[in-house]
Short mmCIF file of C-alpha atoms in Angstrom, two decimals:
data_model
loop_
_atom_site.label_atom_id
_atom_site.label_comp_id
_atom_site.label_asym_id
_atom_site.label_seq_id
_atom_site.Cartn_x
_atom_site.Cartn_y
_atom_site.Cartn_z
CA MET F 1 -28.68 -12.64 74.14
CA VAL F 2 -30.01 -12.41 70.57
CA LYS F 3 -28.09 -9.62 70.10
CA LEU F 4 -25.09 -10.98 70.86
CA SER F 5 -25.35 -13.47 68.53
CA THR F 6 -26.73 -11.38 65.80
CA VAL F 7 -23.18 -9.18 66.31
CA ALA F 8 -21.15 -12.59 66.35
CA VAL F 9 -22.47 -13.60 63.05
CA VAL F 10 -22.16 -9.84 61.29
CA ALA F 11 -18.57 -9.97 62.86
CA TRP F 12 -17.62 -13.70 61.83
CA VAL F 13 -19.57 -12.42 58.10
CA LEU F 14 -17.44 -9.29 57.78
CA ALA F 15 -14.54 -11.40 59.06
CA SER F 16 -14.91 -14.07 56.69
CA ALA F 17 -15.36 -11.28 53.79
CA ALA F 18 -12.38 -9.72 54.68
CA LEU F 19 -10.44 -12.96 54.96
CA TRP F 20 -11.59 -13.40 51.67
CA ALA F 21 -10.34 -10.53 50.41
CA GLY F 22 -7.32 -10.09 51.52
CA LEU F 23 -6.30 -13.57 50.18
CA HIS F 24 -7.79 -12.57 46.42
CA TRP F 25 -5.69 -9.89 46.18
CA ARG F 26 -2.71 -11.38 47.32
CA PHE F 27 -3.07 -14.27 45.10
CA ARG F 28 -4.50 -12.63 42.06
CA ARG F 29 -1.41 -10.34 42.02
CA PRO F 30 1.32 -12.55 41.30
CA ALA F 31 -0.98 -14.22 39.01
CA LEU F 32 -1.93 -10.82 36.88
CA HIS F 33 1.95 -10.09 37.32
CA LYS F 34 2.45 -13.59 35.57
CA ALA F 35 -0.18 -13.17 33.14
CA GLU F 36 1.25 -9.81 31.80
CA GLU F 37 4.99 -11.41 31.47
CA ALA F 38 3.61 -13.93 29.75
CA LEU F 39 1.82 -11.75 27.30
CA VAL F 40 4.22 -9.58 27.06
CA CYS F 41 6.54 -12.55 25.82
CA ILE F 42 3.86 -13.54 23.34
CA CYS F 43 3.84 -10.08 21.91
CA GLU F 44 7.09 -9.60 21.42
CA GLU F 45 7.52 -12.71 19.71
CA ARG F 46 5.06 -12.13 17.59
CA ALA F 47 6.28 -8.96 17.14
CA ARG F 48 9.90 -10.96 15.91
CA MET F 49 7.84 -13.11 13.58
CA LEU F 50 6.49 -10.20 11.54
CA GLN F 51 9.87 -8.60 11.59
CA ASP F 52 11.23 -11.53 10.19
CA GLN F 53 7.96 -12.03 7.67
CA PHE F 54 8.41 -8.74 6.32
CA ALA F 55 12.00 -9.13 5.93
CA VAL F 56 10.73 -12.34 3.40
CA SER F 57 8.40 -9.87 1.84
CA VAL F 58 11.09 -6.87 1.13
CA ASN F 59 13.62 -10.19 -0.25
CA HIS F 60 10.29 -11.15 -2.62
CA VAL F 61 9.47 -8.02 -4.01
CA HIS F 62 13.50 -7.34 -4.99
CA ALA F 63 13.34 -10.97 -6.65
CA LEU F 64 10.29 -9.34 -8.79
CA ALA F 65 11.85 -6.33 -9.11
CA ILE F 66 14.59 -8.15 -10.81
CA LEU F 67 12.48 -10.51 -12.75
CA VAL F 68 10.44 -7.74 -14.72
CA VAL F 69 14.03 -5.72 -14.99
CA THR F 70 15.82 -8.68 -16.49
CA PHE F 71 13.12 -10.03 -17.96
CA HIS F 72 10.97 -7.16 -19.02
CA TYR F 73 12.59 -3.74 -20.15
CA ASP F 74 14.45 -3.15 -23.03
CA LYS F 75 13.35 -6.65 -24.72
CA HIS F 76 10.92 -6.16 -27.61
CA PRO F 77 9.11 -8.17 -26.65
CA PRO F 78 9.34 -8.75 -23.40
CA ALA F 79 10.29 -12.01 -22.20
CA LEU F 80 7.74 -11.71 -19.29
CA ASP F 81 4.16 -12.34 -20.04
CA GLN F 82 1.14 -12.61 -17.81
CA ASP F 83 1.46 -16.44 -17.63
CA THR F 84 5.36 -16.29 -16.72
CA PHE F 85 4.25 -14.19 -14.22
CA ALA F 86 1.84 -16.49 -13.08
CA VAL F 87 3.75 -19.54 -12.49
CA TYR F 88 6.27 -17.45 -10.86
CA VAL F 89 4.34 -16.21 -8.35
CA ALA F 90 2.12 -19.64 -8.19
CA ARG F 91 5.67 -21.55 -7.40
CA THR F 92 6.92 -18.74 -4.81
CA SER F 93 3.35 -18.03 -2.80
CA PHE F 94 4.76 -20.29 0.03
CA GLU F 95 7.44 -17.05 0.71
CA ARG F 96 4.84 -14.62 1.35
CA PRO F 97 1.88 -16.15 3.16
CA LEU F 98 0.13 -12.64 4.51
CA LEU F 99 0.06 -11.23 0.79
CA SER F 100 -3.59 -11.58 -0.92
CA GLY F 101 -1.91 -11.23 -4.17
CA VAL F 102 0.74 -10.10 -6.14
CA ALA F 103 1.07 -6.86 -8.66
CA TYR F 104 3.80 -5.19 -10.61
CA ALA F 105 3.13 -1.57 -11.46
CA GLN F 106 5.53 -0.28 -14.07
CA ARG F 107 6.42 4.08 -13.02
CA VAL F 108 5.36 6.10 -16.39
CA VAL F 109 6.12 10.00 -16.66
CA HIS F 110 4.05 12.11 -18.14
CA ALA F 111 6.03 12.82 -20.68
CA ASP F 112 6.70 9.20 -21.81
CA ARG F 113 2.73 7.79 -21.26
CA GLU F 114 1.76 8.11 -25.42
CA SER F 115 4.96 6.20 -25.75
CA PHE F 116 4.14 3.61 -23.03
CA GLU F 117 0.42 3.21 -23.69
CA ARG F 118 1.21 2.83 -27.81
CA GLN F 119 4.03 -0.15 -26.81
CA GLN F 120 1.62 -1.66 -24.65
CA GLY F 121 -1.48 -1.40 -26.23
CA TRP F 122 -3.71 -0.51 -23.84
CA ILE F 123 -3.90 3.33 -21.81
CA ILE F 124 -3.79 4.35 -18.03
CA LYS F 125 -6.70 4.01 -16.82
CA THR F 126 -8.12 4.86 -13.10
CA MET F 127 -9.69 1.80 -10.90
CA LYS F 128 -12.93 2.96 -12.16
CA HIS F 129 -11.67 2.04 -15.56
CA GLU F 130 -11.90 5.42 -16.98
CA PRO F 131 -9.23 6.90 -19.14
CA SER F 132 -6.71 8.64 -16.49
CA PRO F 133 -6.86 12.14 -16.28
CA ALA F 134 -3.17 13.89 -16.74
CA GLN F 135 -0.40 13.61 -13.93
CA ASP F 136 3.38 14.25 -12.92
CA GLU F 137 3.20 10.01 -13.24
CA TYR F 138 1.33 6.86 -13.29
CA ALA F 139 1.81 3.88 -12.11
CA PRO F 140 -0.55 1.57 -14.32
CA VAL F 141 0.02 -2.32 -13.67
CA ILE F 142 1.16 -4.53 -16.00
CA TYR F 143 1.24 -7.99 -14.30
CA SER F 144 -0.95 -8.91 -11.18
CA GLN F 145 -1.96 -12.49 -10.42
CA PRO F 146 -4.69 -13.07 -7.50
CA PRO F 147 -4.22 -15.12 -4.64
CA ARG F 148 -3.80 -18.89 -5.42
CA ARG F 149 -6.83 -20.33 -3.65
CA PRO F 150 -5.90 -23.61 -1.91
CA SER F 151 -7.53 -26.68 -4.45
CA PRO F 152 -10.06 -29.29 -2.59
CA THR F 153 -7.33 -31.76 -2.24
CA SER F 154 -4.96 -30.05 -0.73
CA ARG F 155 -7.71 -28.97 1.50
CA LYS F 156 -8.99 -32.42 2.56
CA ARG F 157 -5.42 -33.37 3.43
CA ARG F 158 -5.02 -30.48 5.89
CA GLY F 159 -8.33 -31.76 7.59
CA GLU F 160 -10.30 -29.25 6.17
CA SER F 161 -13.40 -29.45 4.15
#
């Protein structure tokens, strides 16, 4: 009789475990499918947002190029200086929330290097602040502006500390 009750208990435990596993897999599959669909929708929306932000960034780059072409090239002295560039960057920072800073580098071919350096009043250097060796072309940064940090008062308005 003890053996029969032991067999019954083991059978009950196995049947319960099998029932639990079956129910688990039955409810898990639709939940996983629903979660996968939600994740796909989120990813597609994020991809659209990134495409839109990229398009805005491209438009900003075009506007920056127009600004430099209009007020820097062939102007003696240039109508664009670092302060004007900084004001432009500050006033348009909302258009490029993902960029950490803005810089404009002019393309200079080797044949024009000497006259460019004379005109600018400085020599083209490497990132290590050494004079740049001879190359076919250079891209010295003419204007640069680091990202604008939010002021303490604007952070307080947004609830940040």
